[in-house]
Short mmCIF file of C-alpha atoms in Angstrom, two decimals:
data_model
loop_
_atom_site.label_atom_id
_atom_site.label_comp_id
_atom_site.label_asym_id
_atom_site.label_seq_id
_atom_site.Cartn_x
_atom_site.Cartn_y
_atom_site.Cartn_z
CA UNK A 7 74.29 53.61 99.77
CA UNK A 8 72.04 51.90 97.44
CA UNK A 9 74.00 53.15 94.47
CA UNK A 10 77.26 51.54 95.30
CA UNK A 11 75.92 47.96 94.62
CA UNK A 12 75.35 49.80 90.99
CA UNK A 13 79.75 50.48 91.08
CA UNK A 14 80.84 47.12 89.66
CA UNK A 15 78.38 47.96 86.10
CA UNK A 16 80.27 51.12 85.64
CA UNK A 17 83.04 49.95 84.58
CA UNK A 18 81.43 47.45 81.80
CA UNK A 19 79.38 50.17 80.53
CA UNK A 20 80.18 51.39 77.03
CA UNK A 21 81.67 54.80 77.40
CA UNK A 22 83.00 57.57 74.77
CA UNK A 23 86.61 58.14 76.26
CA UNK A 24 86.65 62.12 77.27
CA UNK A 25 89.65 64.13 75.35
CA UNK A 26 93.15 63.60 76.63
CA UNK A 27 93.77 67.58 75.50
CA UNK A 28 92.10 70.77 74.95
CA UNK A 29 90.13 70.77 71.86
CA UNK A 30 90.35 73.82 69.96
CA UNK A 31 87.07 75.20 67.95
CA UNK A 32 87.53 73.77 64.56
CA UNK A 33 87.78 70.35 66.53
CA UNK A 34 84.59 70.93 68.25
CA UNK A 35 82.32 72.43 65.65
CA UNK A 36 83.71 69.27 63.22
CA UNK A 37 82.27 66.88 66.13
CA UNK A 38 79.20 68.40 66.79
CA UNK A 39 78.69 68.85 62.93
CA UNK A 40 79.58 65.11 62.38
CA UNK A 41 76.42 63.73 65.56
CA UNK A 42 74.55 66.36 63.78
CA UNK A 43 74.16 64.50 60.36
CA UNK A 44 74.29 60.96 61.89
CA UNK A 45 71.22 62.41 64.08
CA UNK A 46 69.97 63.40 60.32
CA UNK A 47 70.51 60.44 58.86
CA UNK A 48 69.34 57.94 61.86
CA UNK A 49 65.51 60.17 61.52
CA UNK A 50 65.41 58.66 57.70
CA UNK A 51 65.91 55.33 59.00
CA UNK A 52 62.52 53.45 58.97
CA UNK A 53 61.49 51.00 61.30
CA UNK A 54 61.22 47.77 59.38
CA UNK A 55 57.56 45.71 60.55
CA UNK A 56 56.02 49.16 61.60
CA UNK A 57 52.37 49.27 60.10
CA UNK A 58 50.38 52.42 58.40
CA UNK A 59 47.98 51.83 60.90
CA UNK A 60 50.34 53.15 64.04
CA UNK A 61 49.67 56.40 65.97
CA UNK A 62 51.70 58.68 67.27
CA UNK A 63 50.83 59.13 70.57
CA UNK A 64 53.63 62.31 71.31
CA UNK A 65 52.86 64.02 68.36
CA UNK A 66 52.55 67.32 70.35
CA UNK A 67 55.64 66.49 72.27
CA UNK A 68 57.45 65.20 69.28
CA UNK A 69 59.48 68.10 69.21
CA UNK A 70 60.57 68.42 72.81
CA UNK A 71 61.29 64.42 72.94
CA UNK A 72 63.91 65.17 70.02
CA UNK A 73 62.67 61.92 67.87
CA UNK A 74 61.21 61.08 64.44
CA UNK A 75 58.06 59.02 64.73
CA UNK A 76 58.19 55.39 62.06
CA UNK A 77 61.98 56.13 62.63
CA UNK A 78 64.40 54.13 64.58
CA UNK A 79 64.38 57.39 66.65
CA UNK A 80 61.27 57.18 67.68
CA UNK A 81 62.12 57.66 71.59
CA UNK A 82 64.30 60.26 70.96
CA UNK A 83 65.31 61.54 74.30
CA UNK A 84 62.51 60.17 76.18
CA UNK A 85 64.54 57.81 77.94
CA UNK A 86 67.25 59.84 79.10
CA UNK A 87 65.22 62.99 80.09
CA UNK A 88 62.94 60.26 82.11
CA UNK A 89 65.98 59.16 84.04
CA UNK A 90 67.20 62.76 84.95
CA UNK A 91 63.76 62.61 86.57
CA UNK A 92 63.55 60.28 88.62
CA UNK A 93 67.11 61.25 89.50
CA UNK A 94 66.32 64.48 90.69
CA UNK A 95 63.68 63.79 92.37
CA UNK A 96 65.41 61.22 94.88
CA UNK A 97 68.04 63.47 95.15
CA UNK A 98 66.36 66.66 95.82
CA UNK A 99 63.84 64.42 98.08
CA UNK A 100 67.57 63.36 100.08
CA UNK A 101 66.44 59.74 99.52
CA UNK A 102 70.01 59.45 97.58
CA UNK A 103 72.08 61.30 99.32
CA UNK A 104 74.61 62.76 96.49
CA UNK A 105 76.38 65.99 96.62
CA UNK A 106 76.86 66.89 93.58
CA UNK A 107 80.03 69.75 93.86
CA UNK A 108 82.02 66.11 94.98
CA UNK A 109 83.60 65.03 91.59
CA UNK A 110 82.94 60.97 93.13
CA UNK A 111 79.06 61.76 94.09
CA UNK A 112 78.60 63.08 90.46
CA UNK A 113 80.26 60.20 88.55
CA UNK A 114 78.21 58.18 90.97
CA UNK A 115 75.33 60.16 89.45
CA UNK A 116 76.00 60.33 85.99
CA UNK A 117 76.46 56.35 85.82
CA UNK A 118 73.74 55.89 87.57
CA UNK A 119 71.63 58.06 84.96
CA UNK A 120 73.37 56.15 82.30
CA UNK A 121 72.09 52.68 83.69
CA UNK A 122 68.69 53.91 84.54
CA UNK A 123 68.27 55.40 80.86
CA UNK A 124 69.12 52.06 79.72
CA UNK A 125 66.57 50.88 81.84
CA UNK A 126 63.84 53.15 80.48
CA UNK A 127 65.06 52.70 76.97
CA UNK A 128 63.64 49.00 77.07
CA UNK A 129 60.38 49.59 79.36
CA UNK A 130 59.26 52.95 76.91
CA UNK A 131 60.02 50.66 73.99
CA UNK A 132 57.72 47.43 75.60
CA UNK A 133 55.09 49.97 76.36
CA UNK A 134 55.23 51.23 72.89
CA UNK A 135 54.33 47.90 71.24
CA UNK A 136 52.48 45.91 73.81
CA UNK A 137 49.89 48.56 74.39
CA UNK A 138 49.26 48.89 70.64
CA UNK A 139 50.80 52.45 69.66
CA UNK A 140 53.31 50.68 67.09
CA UNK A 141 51.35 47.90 65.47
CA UNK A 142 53.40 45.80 63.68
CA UNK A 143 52.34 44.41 60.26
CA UNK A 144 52.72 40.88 61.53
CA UNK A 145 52.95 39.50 65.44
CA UNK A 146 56.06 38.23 64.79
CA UNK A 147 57.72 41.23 64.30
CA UNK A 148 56.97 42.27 67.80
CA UNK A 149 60.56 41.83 69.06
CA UNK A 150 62.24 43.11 66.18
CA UNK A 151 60.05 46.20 66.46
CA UNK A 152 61.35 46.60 70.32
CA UNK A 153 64.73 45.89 69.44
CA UNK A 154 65.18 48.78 66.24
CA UNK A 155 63.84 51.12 69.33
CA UNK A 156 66.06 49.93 71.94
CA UNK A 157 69.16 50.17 69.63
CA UNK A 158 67.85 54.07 68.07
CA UNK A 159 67.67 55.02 71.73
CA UNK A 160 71.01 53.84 72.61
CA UNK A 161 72.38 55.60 69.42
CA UNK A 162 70.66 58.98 70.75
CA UNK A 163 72.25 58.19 74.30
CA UNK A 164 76.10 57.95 73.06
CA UNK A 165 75.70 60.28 70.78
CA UNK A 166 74.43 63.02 73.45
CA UNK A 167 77.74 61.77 75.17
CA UNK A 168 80.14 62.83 72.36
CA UNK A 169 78.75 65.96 71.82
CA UNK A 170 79.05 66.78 75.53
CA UNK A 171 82.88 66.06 75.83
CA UNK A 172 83.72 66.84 72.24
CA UNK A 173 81.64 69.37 70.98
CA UNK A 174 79.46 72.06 71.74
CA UNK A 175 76.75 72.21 74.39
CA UNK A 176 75.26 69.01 75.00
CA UNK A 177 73.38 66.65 72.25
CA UNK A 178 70.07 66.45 74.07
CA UNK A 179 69.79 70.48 73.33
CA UNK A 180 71.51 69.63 69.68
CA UNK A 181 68.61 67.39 68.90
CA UNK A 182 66.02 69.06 70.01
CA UNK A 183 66.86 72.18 68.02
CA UNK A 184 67.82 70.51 65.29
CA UNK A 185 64.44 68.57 64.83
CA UNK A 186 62.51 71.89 66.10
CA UNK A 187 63.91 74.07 63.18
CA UNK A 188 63.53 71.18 60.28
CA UNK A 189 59.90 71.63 61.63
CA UNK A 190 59.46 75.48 60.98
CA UNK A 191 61.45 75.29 57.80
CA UNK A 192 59.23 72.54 56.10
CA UNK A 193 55.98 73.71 57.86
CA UNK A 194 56.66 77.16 56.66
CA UNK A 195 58.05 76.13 52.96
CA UNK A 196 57.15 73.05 51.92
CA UNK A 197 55.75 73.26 48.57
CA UNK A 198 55.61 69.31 47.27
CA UNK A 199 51.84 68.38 48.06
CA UNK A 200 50.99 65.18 49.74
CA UNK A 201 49.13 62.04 48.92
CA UNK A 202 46.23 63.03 51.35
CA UNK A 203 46.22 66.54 49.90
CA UNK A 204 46.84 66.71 46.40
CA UNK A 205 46.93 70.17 44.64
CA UNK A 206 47.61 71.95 47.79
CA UNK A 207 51.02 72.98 48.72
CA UNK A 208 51.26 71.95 52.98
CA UNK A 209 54.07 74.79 53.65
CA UNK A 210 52.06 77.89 55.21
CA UNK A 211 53.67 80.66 53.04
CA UNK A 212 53.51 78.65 49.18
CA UNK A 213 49.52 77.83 50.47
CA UNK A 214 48.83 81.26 51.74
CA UNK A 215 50.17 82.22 47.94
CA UNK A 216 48.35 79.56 46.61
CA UNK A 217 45.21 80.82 48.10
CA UNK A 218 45.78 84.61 46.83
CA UNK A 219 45.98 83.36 43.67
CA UNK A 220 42.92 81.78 43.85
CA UNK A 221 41.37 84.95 44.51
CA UNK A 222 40.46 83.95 48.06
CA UNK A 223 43.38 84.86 50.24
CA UNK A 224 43.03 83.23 53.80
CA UNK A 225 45.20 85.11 56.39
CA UNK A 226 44.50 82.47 59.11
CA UNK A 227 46.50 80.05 57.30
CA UNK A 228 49.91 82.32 58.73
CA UNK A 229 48.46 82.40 62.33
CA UNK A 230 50.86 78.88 63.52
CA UNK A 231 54.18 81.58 61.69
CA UNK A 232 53.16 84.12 63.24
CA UNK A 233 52.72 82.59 67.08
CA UNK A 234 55.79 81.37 66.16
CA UNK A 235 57.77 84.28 65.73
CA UNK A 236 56.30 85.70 68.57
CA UNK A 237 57.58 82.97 71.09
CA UNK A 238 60.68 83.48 69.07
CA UNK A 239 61.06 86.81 70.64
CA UNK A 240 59.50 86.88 73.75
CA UNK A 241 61.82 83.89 74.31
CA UNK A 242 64.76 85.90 73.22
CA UNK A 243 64.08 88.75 75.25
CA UNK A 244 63.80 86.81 78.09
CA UNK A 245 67.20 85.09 77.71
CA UNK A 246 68.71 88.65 77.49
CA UNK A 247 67.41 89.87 80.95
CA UNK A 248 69.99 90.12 83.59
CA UNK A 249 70.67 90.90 87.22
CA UNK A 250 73.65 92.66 87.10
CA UNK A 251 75.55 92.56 90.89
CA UNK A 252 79.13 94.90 90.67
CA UNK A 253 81.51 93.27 92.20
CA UNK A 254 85.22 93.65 92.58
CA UNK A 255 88.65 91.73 93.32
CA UNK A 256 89.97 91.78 96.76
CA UNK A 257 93.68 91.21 97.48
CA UNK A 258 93.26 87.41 98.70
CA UNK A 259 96.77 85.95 98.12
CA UNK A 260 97.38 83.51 95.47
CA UNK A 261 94.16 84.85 93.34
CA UNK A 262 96.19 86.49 91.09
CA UNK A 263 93.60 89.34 90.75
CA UNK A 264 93.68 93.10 90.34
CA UNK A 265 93.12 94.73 93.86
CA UNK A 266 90.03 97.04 93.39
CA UNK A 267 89.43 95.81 89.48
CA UNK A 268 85.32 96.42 89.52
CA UNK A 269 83.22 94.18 87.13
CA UNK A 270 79.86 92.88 87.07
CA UNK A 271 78.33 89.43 88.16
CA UNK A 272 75.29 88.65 85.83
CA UNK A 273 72.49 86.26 86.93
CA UNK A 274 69.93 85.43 84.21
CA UNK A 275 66.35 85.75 84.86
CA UNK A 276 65.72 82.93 83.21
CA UNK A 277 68.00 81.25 85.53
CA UNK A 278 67.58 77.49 85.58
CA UNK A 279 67.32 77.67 81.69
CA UNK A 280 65.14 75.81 79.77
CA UNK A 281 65.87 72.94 81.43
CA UNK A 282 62.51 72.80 83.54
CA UNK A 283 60.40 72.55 80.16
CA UNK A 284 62.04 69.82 78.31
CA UNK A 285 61.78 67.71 82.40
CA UNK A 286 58.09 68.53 82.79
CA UNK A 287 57.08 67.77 78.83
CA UNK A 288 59.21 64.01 79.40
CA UNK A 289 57.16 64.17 83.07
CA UNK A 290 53.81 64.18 80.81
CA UNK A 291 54.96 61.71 78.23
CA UNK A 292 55.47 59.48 80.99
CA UNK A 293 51.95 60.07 82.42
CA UNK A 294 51.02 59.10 79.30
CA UNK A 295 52.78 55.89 78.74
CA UNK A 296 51.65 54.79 82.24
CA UNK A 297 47.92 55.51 81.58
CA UNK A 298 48.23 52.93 78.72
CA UNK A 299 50.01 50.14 80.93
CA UNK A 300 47.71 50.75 83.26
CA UNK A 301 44.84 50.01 80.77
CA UNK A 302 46.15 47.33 79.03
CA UNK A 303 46.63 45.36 82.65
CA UNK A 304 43.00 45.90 83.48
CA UNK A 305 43.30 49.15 85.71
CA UNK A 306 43.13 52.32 84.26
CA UNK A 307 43.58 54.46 87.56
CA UNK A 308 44.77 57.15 84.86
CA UNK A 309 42.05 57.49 82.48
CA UNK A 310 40.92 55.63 79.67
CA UNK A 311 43.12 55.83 76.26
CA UNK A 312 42.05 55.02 73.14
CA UNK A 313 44.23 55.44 69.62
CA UNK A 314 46.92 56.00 71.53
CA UNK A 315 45.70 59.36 73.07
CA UNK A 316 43.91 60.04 76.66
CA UNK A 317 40.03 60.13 76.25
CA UNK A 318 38.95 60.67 80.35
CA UNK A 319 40.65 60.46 83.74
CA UNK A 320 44.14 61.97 84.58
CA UNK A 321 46.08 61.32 82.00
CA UNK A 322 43.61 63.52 79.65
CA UNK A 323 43.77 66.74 82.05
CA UNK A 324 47.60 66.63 81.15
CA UNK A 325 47.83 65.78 77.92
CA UNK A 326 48.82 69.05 75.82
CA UNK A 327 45.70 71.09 74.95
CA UNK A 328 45.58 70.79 70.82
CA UNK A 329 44.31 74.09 70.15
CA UNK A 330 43.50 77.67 71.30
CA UNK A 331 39.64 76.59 71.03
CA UNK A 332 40.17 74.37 73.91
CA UNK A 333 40.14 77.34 76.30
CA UNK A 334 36.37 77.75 75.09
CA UNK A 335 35.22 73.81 74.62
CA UNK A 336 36.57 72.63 77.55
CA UNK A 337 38.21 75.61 79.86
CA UNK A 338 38.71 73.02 83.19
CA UNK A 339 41.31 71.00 80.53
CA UNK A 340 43.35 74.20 80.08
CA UNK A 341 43.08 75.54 83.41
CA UNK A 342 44.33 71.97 85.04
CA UNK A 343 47.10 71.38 82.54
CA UNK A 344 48.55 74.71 82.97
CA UNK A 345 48.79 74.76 86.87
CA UNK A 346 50.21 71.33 86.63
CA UNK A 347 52.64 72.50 83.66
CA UNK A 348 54.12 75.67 85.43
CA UNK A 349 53.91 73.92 88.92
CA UNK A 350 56.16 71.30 87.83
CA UNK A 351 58.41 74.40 85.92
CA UNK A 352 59.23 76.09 89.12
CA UNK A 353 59.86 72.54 90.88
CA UNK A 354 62.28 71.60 88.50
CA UNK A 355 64.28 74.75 88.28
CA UNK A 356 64.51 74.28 92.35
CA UNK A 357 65.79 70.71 91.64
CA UNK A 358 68.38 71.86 88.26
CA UNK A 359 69.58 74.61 90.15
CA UNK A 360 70.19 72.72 93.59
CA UNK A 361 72.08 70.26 92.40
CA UNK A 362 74.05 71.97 89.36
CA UNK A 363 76.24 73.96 91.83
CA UNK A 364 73.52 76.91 90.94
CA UNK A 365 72.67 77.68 94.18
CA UNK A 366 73.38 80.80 96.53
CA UNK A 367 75.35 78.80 98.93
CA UNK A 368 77.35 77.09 95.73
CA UNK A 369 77.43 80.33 93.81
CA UNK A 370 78.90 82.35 97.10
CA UNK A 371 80.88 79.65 97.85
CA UNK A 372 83.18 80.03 94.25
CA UNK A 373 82.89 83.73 94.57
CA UNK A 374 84.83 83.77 97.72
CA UNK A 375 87.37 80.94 96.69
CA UNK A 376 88.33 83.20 93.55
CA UNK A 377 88.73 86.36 95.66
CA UNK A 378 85.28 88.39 94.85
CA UNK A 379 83.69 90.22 96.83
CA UNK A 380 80.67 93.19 96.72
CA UNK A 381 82.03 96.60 96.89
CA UNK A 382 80.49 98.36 100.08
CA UNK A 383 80.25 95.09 102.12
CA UNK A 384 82.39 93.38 103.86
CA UNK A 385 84.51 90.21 102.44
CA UNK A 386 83.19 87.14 103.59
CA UNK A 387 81.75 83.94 102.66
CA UNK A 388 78.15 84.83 104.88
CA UNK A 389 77.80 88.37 102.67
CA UNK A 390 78.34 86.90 100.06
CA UNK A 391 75.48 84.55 100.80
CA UNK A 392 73.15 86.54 101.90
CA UNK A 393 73.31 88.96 99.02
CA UNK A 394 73.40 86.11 96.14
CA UNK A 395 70.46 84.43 98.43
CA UNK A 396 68.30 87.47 97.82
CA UNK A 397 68.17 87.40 94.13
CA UNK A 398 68.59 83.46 92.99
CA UNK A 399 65.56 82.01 94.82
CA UNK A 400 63.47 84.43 93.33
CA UNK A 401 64.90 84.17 89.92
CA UNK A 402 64.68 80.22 90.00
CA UNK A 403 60.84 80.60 90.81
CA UNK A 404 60.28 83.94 88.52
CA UNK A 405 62.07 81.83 85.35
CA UNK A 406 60.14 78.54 86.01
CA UNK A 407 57.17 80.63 86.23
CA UNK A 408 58.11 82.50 82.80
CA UNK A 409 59.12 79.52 80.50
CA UNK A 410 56.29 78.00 82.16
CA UNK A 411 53.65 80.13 80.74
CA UNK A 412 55.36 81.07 77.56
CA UNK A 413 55.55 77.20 76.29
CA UNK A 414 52.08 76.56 77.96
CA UNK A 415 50.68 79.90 75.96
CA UNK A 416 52.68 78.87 72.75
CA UNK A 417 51.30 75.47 72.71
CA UNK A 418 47.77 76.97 73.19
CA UNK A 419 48.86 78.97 69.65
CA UNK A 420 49.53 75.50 68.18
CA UNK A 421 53.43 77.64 67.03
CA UNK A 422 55.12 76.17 64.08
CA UNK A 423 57.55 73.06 65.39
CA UNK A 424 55.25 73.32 68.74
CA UNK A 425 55.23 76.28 71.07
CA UNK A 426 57.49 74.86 73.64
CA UNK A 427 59.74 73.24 70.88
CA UNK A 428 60.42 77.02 69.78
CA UNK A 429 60.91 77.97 73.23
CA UNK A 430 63.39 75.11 74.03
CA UNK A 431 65.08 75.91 70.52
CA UNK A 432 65.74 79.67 71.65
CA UNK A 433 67.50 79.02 74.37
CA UNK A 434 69.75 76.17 73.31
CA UNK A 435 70.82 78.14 70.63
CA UNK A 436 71.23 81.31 72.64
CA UNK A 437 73.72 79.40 75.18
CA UNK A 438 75.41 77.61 72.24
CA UNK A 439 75.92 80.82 70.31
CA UNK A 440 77.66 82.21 74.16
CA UNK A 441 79.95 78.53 74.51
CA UNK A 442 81.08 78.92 70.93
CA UNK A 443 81.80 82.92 71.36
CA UNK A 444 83.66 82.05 74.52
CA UNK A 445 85.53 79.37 72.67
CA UNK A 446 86.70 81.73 69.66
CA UNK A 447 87.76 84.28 72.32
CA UNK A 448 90.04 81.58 74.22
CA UNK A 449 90.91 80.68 70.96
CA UNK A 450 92.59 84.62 69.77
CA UNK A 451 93.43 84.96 73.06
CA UNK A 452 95.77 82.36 74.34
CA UNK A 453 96.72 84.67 78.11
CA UNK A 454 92.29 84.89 78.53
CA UNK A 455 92.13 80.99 78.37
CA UNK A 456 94.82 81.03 81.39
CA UNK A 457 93.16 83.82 82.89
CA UNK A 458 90.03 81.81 83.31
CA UNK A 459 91.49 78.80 84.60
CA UNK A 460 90.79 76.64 81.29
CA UNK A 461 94.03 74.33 80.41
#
């Protein structure tokens, strides 16, 4: 394989060393709680040589890419999401073949990932400058400018890594919610007025006071909180539906399990998670960041861009519609963008859920090693299959489809911290708020910890 000519950089690669014992929950919430105000403190961190004059050419994706635009954090998690990408998509195409249940294939893969991010850290960073999105205030500064990116992207990168083998959940989720919710707090409270805007308060709440006591209350000022709040719970009621399958413990030897004990196997609708969203938002930054190489090198096969945002061509179909008046001024924009958007939602949660041991096969396959089976049926690996392959190819395509449309209609609403930001957001915290439940049960109950296999 191609990738084993990749083995000999593993091993130089900086790497955060994975815990030598079981971390308890105090020691993970400090850890996550520790990358959580570096992550804080590294969005306050200007980028020195950046001029007034530069664009931000994700601002609708800011939220999903998990970066502070002027900061040293400006990629956010661009470059790793990017290399998940491609990653999955030569894997899922067979073109590498990994499997990823083989603890060597997935190291394989992980380092791989961590290389190619590293890779994609310095080309999003060249594109960045060279194409004129972060003018510097003098050409000299031009390398200096790449290099505060390069090393702000790294930073993200390790820092993702510690929270995924010391804390909770994984960082890319942590950063994304944590820059989504600073977004709804100060968009819905801020009451210090700007230079551009002076005498009006920018929060939505202190200026839809502000505007009541003017004696000219404007409601549509609380239309982004509201959309919000709605995502908010359609989101959360769609993380709470579940197909419940009863199933119960046979007597397999050496299981350890109660003969006839019945219980219940959930699988969530939304069952690849939110994971297909924050894949297909990178996919479009990426379309983006190619239309302007492709422009500044004379061929601009993806539309023309100018200020940093698509004008014509491809890469203007797919750029996130700005508002829900785009349905009316230009309906073939909306229409294109969405089929493209939840198209690439249901592909990815095929691809997450192939190779994250998700699967039927995988699923049936762990169910049968640990002595399940379906009461009524009889035990064996091919029932087991054919039952869980009823309802998890039609979940993977029914979620895609669902967080497609909900982050594709919340964006549309132009949702406080971005419709698919709150989306993303939702879930994260949803599975964090099960990991760290889970955790504080192992934690009272020492014999449940064993029970479950976790040492």
């Amino acid at each position: 394989m191609i990738l084993d000519y990749l083995k000999p950089l593993f091993s130089i690669l900086p790497e955060v060393k994975t815990p030598i014992h079981r971390q308890d929950f105090r020691e993970k919430l400090k850890w996550t709680g520790i990358v959580l105000v570096l992550y804080f403190f590294l969005t306050q961190v200007p980028l020195y040589g950046l001029s007034p004059l530069a664009v931000d050419q994700f601002a609708q994706m800011r939220a999903v890419m998990a970066g502070s635009f002027g900061s040293i954090l400006t990629l956010g998690i661009g470059p790793i999401v990017t290399s998940s990408i491609v990653l999955q998509l030569l894997v899922g195409a067979k073109i590498l073949k990994l499997d990823l249940s083989r603890h060597e294939d997935k190291a394989l893969f992980q380092g791989t990932q961590k290389i190619l991010a590293m890779v994609f850290t310095v080309f999003e960073a060249a594109v960045l400058v060279y194409t004129g999105s972060l003018i510097p205030t003098d050409p000299s500064l031009l390398w200096l400018l790449m290099l505060q990116l390069i090393i702000g992207a790294l930073l993200i990168l390790f820092l993702d890594e510690v929270v995924s083998k010391w804390g909770f959940g994984s960082g890319i989720g942590l950063f994304i919610a944590a820059g989504v919710s600073e977004a709804i707090v100060v968009g819905a409270f801020n009451f210090l007025p700007t230079q551009a805007s002076p005498g009006v308060m920018p929060g939505m709440i202190p200026k839809f006071i502000q505007s009541i006591a003017s004696g000219s209350p404007d409601p549509t000022i609380l239309i982004p909180l509201i959309a919000t709040i709605g995502v908010f719970l359609v989101a959360v009621y769609g993380e709470s539906m579940r197909v419940e399958i009863p199933i119960s413990h046979g007597s397999v030897k050496g299981h350890g399990r109660i003969r006839g004990s019945v219980a219940k196997y959930p699988l969530k609708f939304i069952y690849a998670s939110n994971m297909p969203v924050i894949l297909t938002s990178a996919l479009l930054v990426n379309i983006s960041l190619m239309a302007s190489v492709f422009q500044k090198l004379g061929f601009p096969i993806l539309g023309q861009v100018a200020n940093g945002k698509p004008i014509s061509g491809i890469a203007y179909y797919l750029t996130t519609p700005s508002s829900l008046g785009v349905v009316i001024t230009d309906p073939l924009k909306v229409l294109i963008y969405g089929l493209f958007f939840i198209g690439c939602c249901i592909l990815f949660s095929w691809l997450w859920v192939e190779m994250s041991g998700l699967s039927a096969k995988e699923v049936s396959k762990q169910l049968y090693n640990s002595g399940i089976q379906i009461p009524g049926f009889r035990s064996s690996k091919r029932q087991l299959y054919k039952i869980m392959n009823k309802y998890i190819p039609a979940l993977t395509v029914l979620g895609g489809v669902f967080v497609g449309l909900l982050a594709f209609g919340a964006d549309l609403t132009q949702a406080v911290g971005g419709g698919t930001g709150v989306l993303l957001t939702v879930g994260i915290i949803y599975k964090l708020y099960e990991e760290i439940a889970q955790e504080q049960l192992m934690d009272m109950h020492p014999m449940l910890r064993k029970f479950l296999g976790d040492n």
